[in-house]
Tab-separated table of C-alpha atoms in Angstrom:
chain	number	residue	atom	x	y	z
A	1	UNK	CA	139.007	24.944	-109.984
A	2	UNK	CA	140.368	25.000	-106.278
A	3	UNK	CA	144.121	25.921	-106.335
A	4	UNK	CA	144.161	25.848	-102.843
A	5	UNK	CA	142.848	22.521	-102.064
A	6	UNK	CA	145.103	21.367	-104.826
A	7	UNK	CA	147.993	23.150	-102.598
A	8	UNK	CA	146.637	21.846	-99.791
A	9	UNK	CA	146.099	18.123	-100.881
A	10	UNK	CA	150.115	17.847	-102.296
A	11	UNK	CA	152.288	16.804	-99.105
A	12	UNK	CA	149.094	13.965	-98.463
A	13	UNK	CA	149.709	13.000	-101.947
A	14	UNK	CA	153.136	12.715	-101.937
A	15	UNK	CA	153.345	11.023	-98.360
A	16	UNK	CA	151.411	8.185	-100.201
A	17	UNK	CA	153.930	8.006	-103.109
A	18	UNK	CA	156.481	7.545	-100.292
A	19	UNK	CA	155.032	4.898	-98.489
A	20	UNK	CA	154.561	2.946	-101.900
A	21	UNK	CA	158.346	3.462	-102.634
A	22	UNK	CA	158.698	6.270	-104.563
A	23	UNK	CA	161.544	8.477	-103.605
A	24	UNK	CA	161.159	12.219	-103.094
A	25	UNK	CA	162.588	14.224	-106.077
A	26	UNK	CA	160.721	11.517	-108.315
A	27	UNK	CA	157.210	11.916	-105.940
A	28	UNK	CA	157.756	15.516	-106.448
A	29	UNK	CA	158.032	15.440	-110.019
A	30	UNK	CA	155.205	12.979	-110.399
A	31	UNK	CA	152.606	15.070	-107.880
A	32	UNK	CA	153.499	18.187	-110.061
A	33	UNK	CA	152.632	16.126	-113.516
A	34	UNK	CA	149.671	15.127	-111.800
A	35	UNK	CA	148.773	18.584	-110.571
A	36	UNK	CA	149.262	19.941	-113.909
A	37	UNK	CA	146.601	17.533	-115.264
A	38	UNK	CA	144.555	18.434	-112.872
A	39	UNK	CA	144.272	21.941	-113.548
A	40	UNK	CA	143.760	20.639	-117.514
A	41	UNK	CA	140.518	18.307	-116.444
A	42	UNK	CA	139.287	19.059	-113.534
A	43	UNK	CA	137.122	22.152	-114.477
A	44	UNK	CA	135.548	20.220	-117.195
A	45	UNK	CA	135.239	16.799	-115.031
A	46	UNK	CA	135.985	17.433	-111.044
A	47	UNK	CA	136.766	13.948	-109.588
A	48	UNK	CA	134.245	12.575	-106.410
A	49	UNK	CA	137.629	12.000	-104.496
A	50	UNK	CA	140.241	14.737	-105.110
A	51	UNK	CA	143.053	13.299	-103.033
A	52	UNK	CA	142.166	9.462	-104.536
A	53	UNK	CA	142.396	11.241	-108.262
A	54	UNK	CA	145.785	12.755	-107.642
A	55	UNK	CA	146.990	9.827	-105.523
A	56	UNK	CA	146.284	7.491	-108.864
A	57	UNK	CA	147.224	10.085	-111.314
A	58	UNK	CA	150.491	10.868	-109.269
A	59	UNK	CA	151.230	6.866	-108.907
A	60	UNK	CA	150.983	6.349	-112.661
A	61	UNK	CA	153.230	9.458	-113.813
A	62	UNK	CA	155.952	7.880	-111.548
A	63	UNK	CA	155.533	4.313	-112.743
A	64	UNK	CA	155.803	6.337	-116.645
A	65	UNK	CA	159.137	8.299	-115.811
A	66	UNK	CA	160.864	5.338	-113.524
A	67	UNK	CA	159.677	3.422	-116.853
A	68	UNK	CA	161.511	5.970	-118.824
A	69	UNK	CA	164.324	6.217	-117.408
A	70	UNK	CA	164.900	2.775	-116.890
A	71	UNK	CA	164.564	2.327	-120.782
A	72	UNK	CA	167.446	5.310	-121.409
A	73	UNK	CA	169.633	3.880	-118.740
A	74	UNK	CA	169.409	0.298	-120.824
A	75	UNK	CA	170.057	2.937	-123.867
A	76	UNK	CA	173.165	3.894	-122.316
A	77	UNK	CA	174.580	0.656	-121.140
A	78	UNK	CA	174.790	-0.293	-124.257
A	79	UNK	CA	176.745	2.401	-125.462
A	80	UNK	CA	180.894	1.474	-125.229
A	81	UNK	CA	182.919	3.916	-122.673
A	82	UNK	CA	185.279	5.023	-125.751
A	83	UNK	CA	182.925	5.719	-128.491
A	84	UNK	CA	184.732	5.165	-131.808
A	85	UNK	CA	184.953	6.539	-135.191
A	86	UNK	CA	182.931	5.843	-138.421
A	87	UNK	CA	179.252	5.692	-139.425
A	88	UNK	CA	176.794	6.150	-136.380
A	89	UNK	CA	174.809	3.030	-135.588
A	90	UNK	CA	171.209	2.200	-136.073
A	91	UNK	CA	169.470	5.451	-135.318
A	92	UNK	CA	167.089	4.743	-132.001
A	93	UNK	CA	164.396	6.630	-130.830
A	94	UNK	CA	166.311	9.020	-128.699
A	95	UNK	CA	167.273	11.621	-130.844
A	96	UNK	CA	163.589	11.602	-131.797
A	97	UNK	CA	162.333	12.527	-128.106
A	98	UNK	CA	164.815	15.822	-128.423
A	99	UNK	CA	163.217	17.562	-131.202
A	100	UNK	CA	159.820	16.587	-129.811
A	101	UNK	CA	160.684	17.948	-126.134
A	102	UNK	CA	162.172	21.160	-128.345
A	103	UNK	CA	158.395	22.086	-129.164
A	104	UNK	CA	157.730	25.250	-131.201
A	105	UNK	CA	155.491	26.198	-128.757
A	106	UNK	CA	158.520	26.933	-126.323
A	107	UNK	CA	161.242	29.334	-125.950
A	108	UNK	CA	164.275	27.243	-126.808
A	109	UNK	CA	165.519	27.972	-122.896
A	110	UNK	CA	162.330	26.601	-121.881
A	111	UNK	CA	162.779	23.792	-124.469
A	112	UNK	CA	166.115	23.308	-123.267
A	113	UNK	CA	165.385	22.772	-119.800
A	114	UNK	CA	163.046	20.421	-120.387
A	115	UNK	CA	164.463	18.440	-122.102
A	116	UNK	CA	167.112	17.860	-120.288
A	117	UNK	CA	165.248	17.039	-117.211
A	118	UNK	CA	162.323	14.843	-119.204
A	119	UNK	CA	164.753	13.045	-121.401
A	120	UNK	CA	168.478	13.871	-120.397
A	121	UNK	CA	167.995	12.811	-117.320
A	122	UNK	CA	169.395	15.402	-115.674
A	123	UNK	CA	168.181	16.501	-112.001
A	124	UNK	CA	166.562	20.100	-111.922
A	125	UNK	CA	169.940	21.450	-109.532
A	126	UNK	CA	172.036	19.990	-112.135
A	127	UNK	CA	170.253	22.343	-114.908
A	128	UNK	CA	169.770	25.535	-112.683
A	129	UNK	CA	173.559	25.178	-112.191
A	130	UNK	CA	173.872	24.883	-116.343
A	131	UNK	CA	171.965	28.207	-116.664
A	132	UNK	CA	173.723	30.156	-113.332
A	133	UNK	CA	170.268	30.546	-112.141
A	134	UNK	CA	168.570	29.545	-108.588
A	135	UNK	CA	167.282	25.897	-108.903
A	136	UNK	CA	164.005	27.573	-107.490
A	137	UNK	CA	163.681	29.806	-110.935
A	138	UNK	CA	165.060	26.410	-113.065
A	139	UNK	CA	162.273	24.607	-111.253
A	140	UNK	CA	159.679	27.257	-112.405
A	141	UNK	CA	160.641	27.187	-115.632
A	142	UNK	CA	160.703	23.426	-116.083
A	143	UNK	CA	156.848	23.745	-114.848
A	144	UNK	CA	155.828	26.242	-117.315
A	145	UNK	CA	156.920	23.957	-120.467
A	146	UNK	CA	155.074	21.339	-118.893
A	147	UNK	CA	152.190	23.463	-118.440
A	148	UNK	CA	152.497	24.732	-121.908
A	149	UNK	CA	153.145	21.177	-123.488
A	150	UNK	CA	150.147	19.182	-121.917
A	151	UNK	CA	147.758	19.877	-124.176
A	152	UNK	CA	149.813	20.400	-128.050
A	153	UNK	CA	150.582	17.587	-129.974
A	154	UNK	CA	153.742	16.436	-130.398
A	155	UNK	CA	153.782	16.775	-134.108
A	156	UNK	CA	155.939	19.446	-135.064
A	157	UNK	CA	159.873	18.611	-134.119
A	158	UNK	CA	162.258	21.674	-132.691
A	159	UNK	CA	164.868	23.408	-134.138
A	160	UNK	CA	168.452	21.713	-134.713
A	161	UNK	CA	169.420	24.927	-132.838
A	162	UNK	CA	167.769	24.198	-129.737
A	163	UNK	CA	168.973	20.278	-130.076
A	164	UNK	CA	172.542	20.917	-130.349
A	165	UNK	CA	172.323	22.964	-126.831
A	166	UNK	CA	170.459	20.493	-125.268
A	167	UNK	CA	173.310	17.633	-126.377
A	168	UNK	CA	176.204	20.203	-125.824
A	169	UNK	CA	174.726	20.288	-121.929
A	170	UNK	CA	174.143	16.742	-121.865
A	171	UNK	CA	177.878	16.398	-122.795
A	172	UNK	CA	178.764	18.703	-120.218
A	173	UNK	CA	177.203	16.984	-117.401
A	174	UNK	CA	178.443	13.983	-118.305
A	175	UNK	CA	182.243	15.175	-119.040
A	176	UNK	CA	182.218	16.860	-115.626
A	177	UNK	CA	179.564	16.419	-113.288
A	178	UNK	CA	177.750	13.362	-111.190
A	179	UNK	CA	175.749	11.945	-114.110
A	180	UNK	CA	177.763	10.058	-116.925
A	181	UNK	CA	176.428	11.624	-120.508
A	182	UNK	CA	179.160	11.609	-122.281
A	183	UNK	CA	179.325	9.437	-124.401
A	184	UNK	CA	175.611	8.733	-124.732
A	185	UNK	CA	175.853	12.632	-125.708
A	186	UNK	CA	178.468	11.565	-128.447
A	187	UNK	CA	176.579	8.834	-129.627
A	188	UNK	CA	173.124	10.769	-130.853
A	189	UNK	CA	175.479	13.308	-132.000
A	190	UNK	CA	177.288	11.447	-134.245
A	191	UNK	CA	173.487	10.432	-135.050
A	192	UNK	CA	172.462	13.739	-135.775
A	193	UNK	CA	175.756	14.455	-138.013
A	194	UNK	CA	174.566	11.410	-140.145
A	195	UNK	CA	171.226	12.882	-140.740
A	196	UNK	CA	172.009	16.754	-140.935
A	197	UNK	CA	174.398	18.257	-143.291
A	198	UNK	CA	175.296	21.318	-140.946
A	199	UNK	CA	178.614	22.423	-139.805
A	200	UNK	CA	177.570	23.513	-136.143
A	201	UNK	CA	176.711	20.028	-136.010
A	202	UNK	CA	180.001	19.216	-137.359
A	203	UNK	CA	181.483	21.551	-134.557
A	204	UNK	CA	179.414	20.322	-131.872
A	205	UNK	CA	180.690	16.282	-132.742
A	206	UNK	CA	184.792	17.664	-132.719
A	207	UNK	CA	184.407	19.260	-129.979
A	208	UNK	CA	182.619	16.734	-127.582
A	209	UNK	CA	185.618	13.828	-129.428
A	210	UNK	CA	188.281	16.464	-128.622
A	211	UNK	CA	187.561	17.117	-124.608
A	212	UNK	CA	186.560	13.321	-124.881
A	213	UNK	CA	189.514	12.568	-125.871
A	214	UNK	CA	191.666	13.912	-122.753
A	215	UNK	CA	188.907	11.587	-120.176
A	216	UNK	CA	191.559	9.312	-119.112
A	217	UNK	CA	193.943	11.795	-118.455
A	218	UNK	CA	191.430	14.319	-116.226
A	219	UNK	CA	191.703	12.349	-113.067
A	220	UNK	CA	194.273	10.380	-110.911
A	221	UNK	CA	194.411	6.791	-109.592
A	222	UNK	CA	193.234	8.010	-106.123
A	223	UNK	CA	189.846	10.108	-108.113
A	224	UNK	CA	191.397	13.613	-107.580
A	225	UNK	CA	191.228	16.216	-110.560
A	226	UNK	CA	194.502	16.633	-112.975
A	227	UNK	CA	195.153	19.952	-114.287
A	228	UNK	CA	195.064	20.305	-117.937
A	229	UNK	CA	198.327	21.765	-117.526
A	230	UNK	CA	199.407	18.640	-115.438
A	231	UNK	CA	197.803	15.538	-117.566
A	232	UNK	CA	199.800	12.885	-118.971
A	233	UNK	CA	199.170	14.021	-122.953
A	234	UNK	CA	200.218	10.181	-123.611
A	235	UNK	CA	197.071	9.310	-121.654
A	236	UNK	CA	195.378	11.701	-124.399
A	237	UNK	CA	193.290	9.478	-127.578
A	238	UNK	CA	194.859	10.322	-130.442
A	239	UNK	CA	192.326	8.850	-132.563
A	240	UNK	CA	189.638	10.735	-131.255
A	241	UNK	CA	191.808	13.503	-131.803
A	242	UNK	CA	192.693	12.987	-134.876
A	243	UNK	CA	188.941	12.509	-136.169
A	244	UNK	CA	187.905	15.668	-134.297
A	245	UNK	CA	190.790	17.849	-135.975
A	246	UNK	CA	189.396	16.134	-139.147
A	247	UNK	CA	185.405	17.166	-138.794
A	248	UNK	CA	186.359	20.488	-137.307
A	249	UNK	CA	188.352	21.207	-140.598
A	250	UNK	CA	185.924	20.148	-143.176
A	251	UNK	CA	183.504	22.273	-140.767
A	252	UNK	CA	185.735	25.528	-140.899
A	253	UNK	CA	185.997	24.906	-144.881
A	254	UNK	CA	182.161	26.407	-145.301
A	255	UNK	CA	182.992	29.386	-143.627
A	256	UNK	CA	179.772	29.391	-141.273
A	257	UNK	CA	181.133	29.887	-137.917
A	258	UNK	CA	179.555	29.159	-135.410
A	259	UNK	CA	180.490	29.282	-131.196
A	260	UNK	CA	180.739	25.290	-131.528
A	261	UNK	CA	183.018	25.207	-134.013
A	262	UNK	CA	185.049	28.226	-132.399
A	263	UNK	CA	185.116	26.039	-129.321
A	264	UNK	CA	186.382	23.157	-130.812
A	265	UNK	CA	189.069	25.421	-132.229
A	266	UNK	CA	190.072	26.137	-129.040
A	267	UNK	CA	190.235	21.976	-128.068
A	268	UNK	CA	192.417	21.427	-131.291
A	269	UNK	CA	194.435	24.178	-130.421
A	270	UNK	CA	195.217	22.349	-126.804
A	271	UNK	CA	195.171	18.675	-128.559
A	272	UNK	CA	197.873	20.202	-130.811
A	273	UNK	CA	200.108	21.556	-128.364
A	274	UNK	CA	202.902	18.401	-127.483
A	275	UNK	CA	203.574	19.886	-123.907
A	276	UNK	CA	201.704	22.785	-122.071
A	277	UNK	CA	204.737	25.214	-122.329
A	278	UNK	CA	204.141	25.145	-126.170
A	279	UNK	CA	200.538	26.110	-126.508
A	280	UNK	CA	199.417	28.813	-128.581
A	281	UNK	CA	198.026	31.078	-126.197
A	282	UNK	CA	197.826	33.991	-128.619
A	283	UNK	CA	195.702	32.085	-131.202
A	284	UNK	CA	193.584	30.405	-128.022
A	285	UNK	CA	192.895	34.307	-127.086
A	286	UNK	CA	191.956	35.035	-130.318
A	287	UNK	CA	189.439	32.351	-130.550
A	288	UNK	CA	187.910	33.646	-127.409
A	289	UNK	CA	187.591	36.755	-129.336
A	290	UNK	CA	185.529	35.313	-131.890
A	291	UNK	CA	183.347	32.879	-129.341
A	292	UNK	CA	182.686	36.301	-127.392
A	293	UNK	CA	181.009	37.986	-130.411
A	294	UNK	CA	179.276	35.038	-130.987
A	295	UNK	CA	178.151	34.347	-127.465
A	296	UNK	CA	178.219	37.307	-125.186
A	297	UNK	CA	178.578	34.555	-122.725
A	298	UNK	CA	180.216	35.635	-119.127
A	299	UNK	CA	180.984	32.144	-118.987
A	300	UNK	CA	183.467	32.477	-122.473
A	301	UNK	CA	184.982	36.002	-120.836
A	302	UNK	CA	185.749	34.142	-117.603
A	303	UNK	CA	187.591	31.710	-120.103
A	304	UNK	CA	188.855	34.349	-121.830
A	305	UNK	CA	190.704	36.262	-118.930
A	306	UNK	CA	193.000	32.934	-118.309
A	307	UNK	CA	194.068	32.531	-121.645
A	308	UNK	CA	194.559	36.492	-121.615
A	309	UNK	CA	196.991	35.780	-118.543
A	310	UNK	CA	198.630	32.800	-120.664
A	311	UNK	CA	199.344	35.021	-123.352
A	312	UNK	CA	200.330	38.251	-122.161
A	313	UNK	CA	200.837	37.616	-118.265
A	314	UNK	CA	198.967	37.260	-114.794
A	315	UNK	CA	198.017	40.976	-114.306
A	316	UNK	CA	196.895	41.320	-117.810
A	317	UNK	CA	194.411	38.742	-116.977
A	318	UNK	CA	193.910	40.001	-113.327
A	319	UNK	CA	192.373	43.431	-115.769
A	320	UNK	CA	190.561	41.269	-117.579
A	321	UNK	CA	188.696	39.753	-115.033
A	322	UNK	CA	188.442	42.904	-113.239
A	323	UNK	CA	185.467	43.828	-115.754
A	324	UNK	CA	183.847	40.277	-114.763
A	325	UNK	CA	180.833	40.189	-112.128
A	326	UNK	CA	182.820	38.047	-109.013
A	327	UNK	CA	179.733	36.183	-108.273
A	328	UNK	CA	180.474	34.225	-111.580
A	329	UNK	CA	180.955	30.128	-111.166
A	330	UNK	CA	184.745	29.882	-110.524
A	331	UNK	CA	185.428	33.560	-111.095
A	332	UNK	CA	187.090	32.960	-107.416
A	333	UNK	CA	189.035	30.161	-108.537
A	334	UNK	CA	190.416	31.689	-112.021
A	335	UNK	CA	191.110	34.911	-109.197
A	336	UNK	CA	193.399	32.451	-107.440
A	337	UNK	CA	195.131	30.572	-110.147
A	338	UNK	CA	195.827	33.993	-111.553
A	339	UNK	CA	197.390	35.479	-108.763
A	340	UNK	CA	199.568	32.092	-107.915
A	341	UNK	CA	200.957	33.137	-111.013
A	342	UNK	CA	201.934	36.698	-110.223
A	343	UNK	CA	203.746	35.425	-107.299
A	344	UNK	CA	201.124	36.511	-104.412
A	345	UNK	CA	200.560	33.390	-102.584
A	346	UNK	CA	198.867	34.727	-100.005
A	347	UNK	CA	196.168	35.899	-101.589
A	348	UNK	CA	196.284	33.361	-103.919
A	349	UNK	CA	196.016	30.783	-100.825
A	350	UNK	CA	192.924	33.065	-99.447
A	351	UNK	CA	191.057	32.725	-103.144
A	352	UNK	CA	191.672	29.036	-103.237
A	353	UNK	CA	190.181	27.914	-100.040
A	354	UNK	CA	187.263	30.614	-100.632
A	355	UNK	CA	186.621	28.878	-104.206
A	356	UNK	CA	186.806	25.293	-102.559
A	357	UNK	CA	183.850	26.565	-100.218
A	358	UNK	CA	181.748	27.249	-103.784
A	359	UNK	CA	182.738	24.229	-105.370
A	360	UNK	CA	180.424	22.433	-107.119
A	361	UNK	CA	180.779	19.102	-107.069
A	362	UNK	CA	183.182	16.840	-103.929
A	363	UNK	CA	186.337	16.819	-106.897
A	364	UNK	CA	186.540	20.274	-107.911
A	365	UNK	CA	186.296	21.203	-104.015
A	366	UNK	CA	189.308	18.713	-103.139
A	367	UNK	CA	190.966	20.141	-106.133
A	368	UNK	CA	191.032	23.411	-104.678
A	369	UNK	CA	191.479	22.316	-100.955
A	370	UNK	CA	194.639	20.720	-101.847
A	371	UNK	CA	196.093	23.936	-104.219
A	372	UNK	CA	195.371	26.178	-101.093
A	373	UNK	CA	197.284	24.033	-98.525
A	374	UNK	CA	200.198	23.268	-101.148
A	375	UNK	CA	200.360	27.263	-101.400
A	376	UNK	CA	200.430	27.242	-97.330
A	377	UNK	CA	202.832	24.795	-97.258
A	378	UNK	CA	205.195	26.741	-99.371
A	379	UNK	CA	204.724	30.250	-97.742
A	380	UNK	CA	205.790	28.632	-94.565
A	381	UNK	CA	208.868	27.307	-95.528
């Protein structure tokens, strides 16, 4: 097998996909699919025409995924903005594709990854961002699982473990970022609750219905981002609520925590509070406590250190995000809300334009544009 005239055939192959129509990420994708293969036949059968066999192979791996996703973009369509309570519908062959692309064979990271790129339909920047790793090493390790998948049958599903983190980053991307998951998240959730007597599942479900909930409330009429702090809680669905306070409850009852159902805690505990002078900051903290041991996440301590400055004050939270590494997503912004609320504008000011520059998405940056300028505006007067 020649690597190197593989290497050295890819930009010709994926010049061709171009020219037939094929944009670039999806050419990319589809020359390394077809690259893989290659290194799987090729020593047993090299091809007359190397650049021909790729060209074809590389065509027909596009025309498969542009298939593909076509068919889960129909998938979503048909799934209502709101999704409502009661049974799940008639299960589809979604949920299916997640414990297949959760193979044994792979490390649930690994697992993860792909399948969030193969059937989530996430892009491999959006996962790498997921993770807080370079979308060079996400890219990597997306290749790997391919590598190791292309020759195993699909015949022995994945863990419910590595599922639920898959759909819990689905949801995320959705909730928050350019792709709209959500509820197509909810919706093979609720699936998965049907099948699977399991409280994380239970937790996962309340949680997604309880952040779901507050959707219409996270942005104003002009697109900019609303404070949770700031939303209209009349905005909030109180059914949605209301059924998520419900499964998170029953889930609780078994006494099997786990850091979905300690999340969702956290969601009630908001959903609960009529105004956000009367949260229970204290309780939210202690959560946090619990979702830490469970987690070790940096992410979760990040959290952590604003509800520690709810509940005990600004420069108890400064301390606690003292022990943080500042090269955290948002650690800059938490820095700045923080000290806004022990009365240093300045630096506060400084922190929020600096976080705006690391933003990662065009709303979170305007977000943070417009809280440094407001905190100009004020030290001028």
């Amino acid at each position: 097998m020649d690597e190197a005239l593989l290497r050295s055939l890819t930009p010709n192959v994926l010049a061709v996909l171009g020219r037939r129509g094929a944009d670039f990420a999806a050419a990319e994708d589809a020359v390394q699919d077809a690259l893989i293969e290659a290194l799987r036949v090729w020593p047993a059968d090299p091809p007359r025409d190397a650049k021909g066999w790729l060209v074809t192979v590389a065509w027909r791996k596009f025309l498969d995924a542009t298939r593909a996703d076509a068919a889960r973009r129909r998938r979503e369509d048909r799934v209502e903005e709101e999704p409502g309570p009661g049974p799940a519908p008639a299960v589809d062959d979604t949920l299916q594709l997640y414990f297949l692309c959760a193979h044994p064979s792979l490390t649930p990271s690994s697992a993860v990854a792909l399948t969030l790129r193969a059937v989530g339909g996430l892009t491999t920047r959006q996962i790498a961002q997921a993770y807080l790793v370079p979308e060079a090493t996400m890219a990597q390790r997306i290749s790997r699982a391919k590598r190791t998948v292309s020759d195993v049958r699909f015949d022995q599903p994945g863990d419910v473990a590595t599922v639920l983190r898959v759909l819990y980053l689905v949801f995320n991307e959705g909730y928050s970022g350019d792709v709209d998951l959500a509820a197509e998240a909810i919706r093979l959730t609720r699936q998965l609750a049907a099948a699977i007597d399991h409280p994380e599942v239970a937790g996962l479900l309340a949680l997604m219905l309880l952040h779901h909930a507050r959707r219409a409330a996270r942005t104003a009429p002009d697109g900019s981002l609303v404070p949770l702090a700031e939303q209209d809680r009349g905005r909030w669905d109180t059914t949605s609520i209301a059924e998520g306070v419900d499964i998170l409850q029953a889930a609780l009852a078994r006494d099997r925590l786990g850091e979905f159902q300690a999340q969702a805690a956290i969601a009630a505990l908001h959903a609960d509070a009529p105004t956000a002078d009367e949260t229970d900051w204290v309780q939210i903290v202690e959560w946090y406590d619990e979702l830490a041991r469970l987690t070790d996440s940096p992410v979760v301590r990040l959290n952590r250190a604003v509800a520690v400055g709810e509940a005990d004050g600004p420069r108890a939270g400064l301390a606690e995000l003292a022990k943080l590494d500042d090269a955290l997503p948002r650690h800059t912004a938490v820095a700045a809300y923080l000290h806004e609320r022990d009365g240093d504008l300045a630096t506060a000011a400084q922190l929020y334009a600096e976080a705006a520059r690391k933003a990662p998405n065009l709303a979170e940056r305007d977000h943070l544009t417009r809280q440094a300028a407001r905190l100009n505006a004020r030290r001028r007067r």
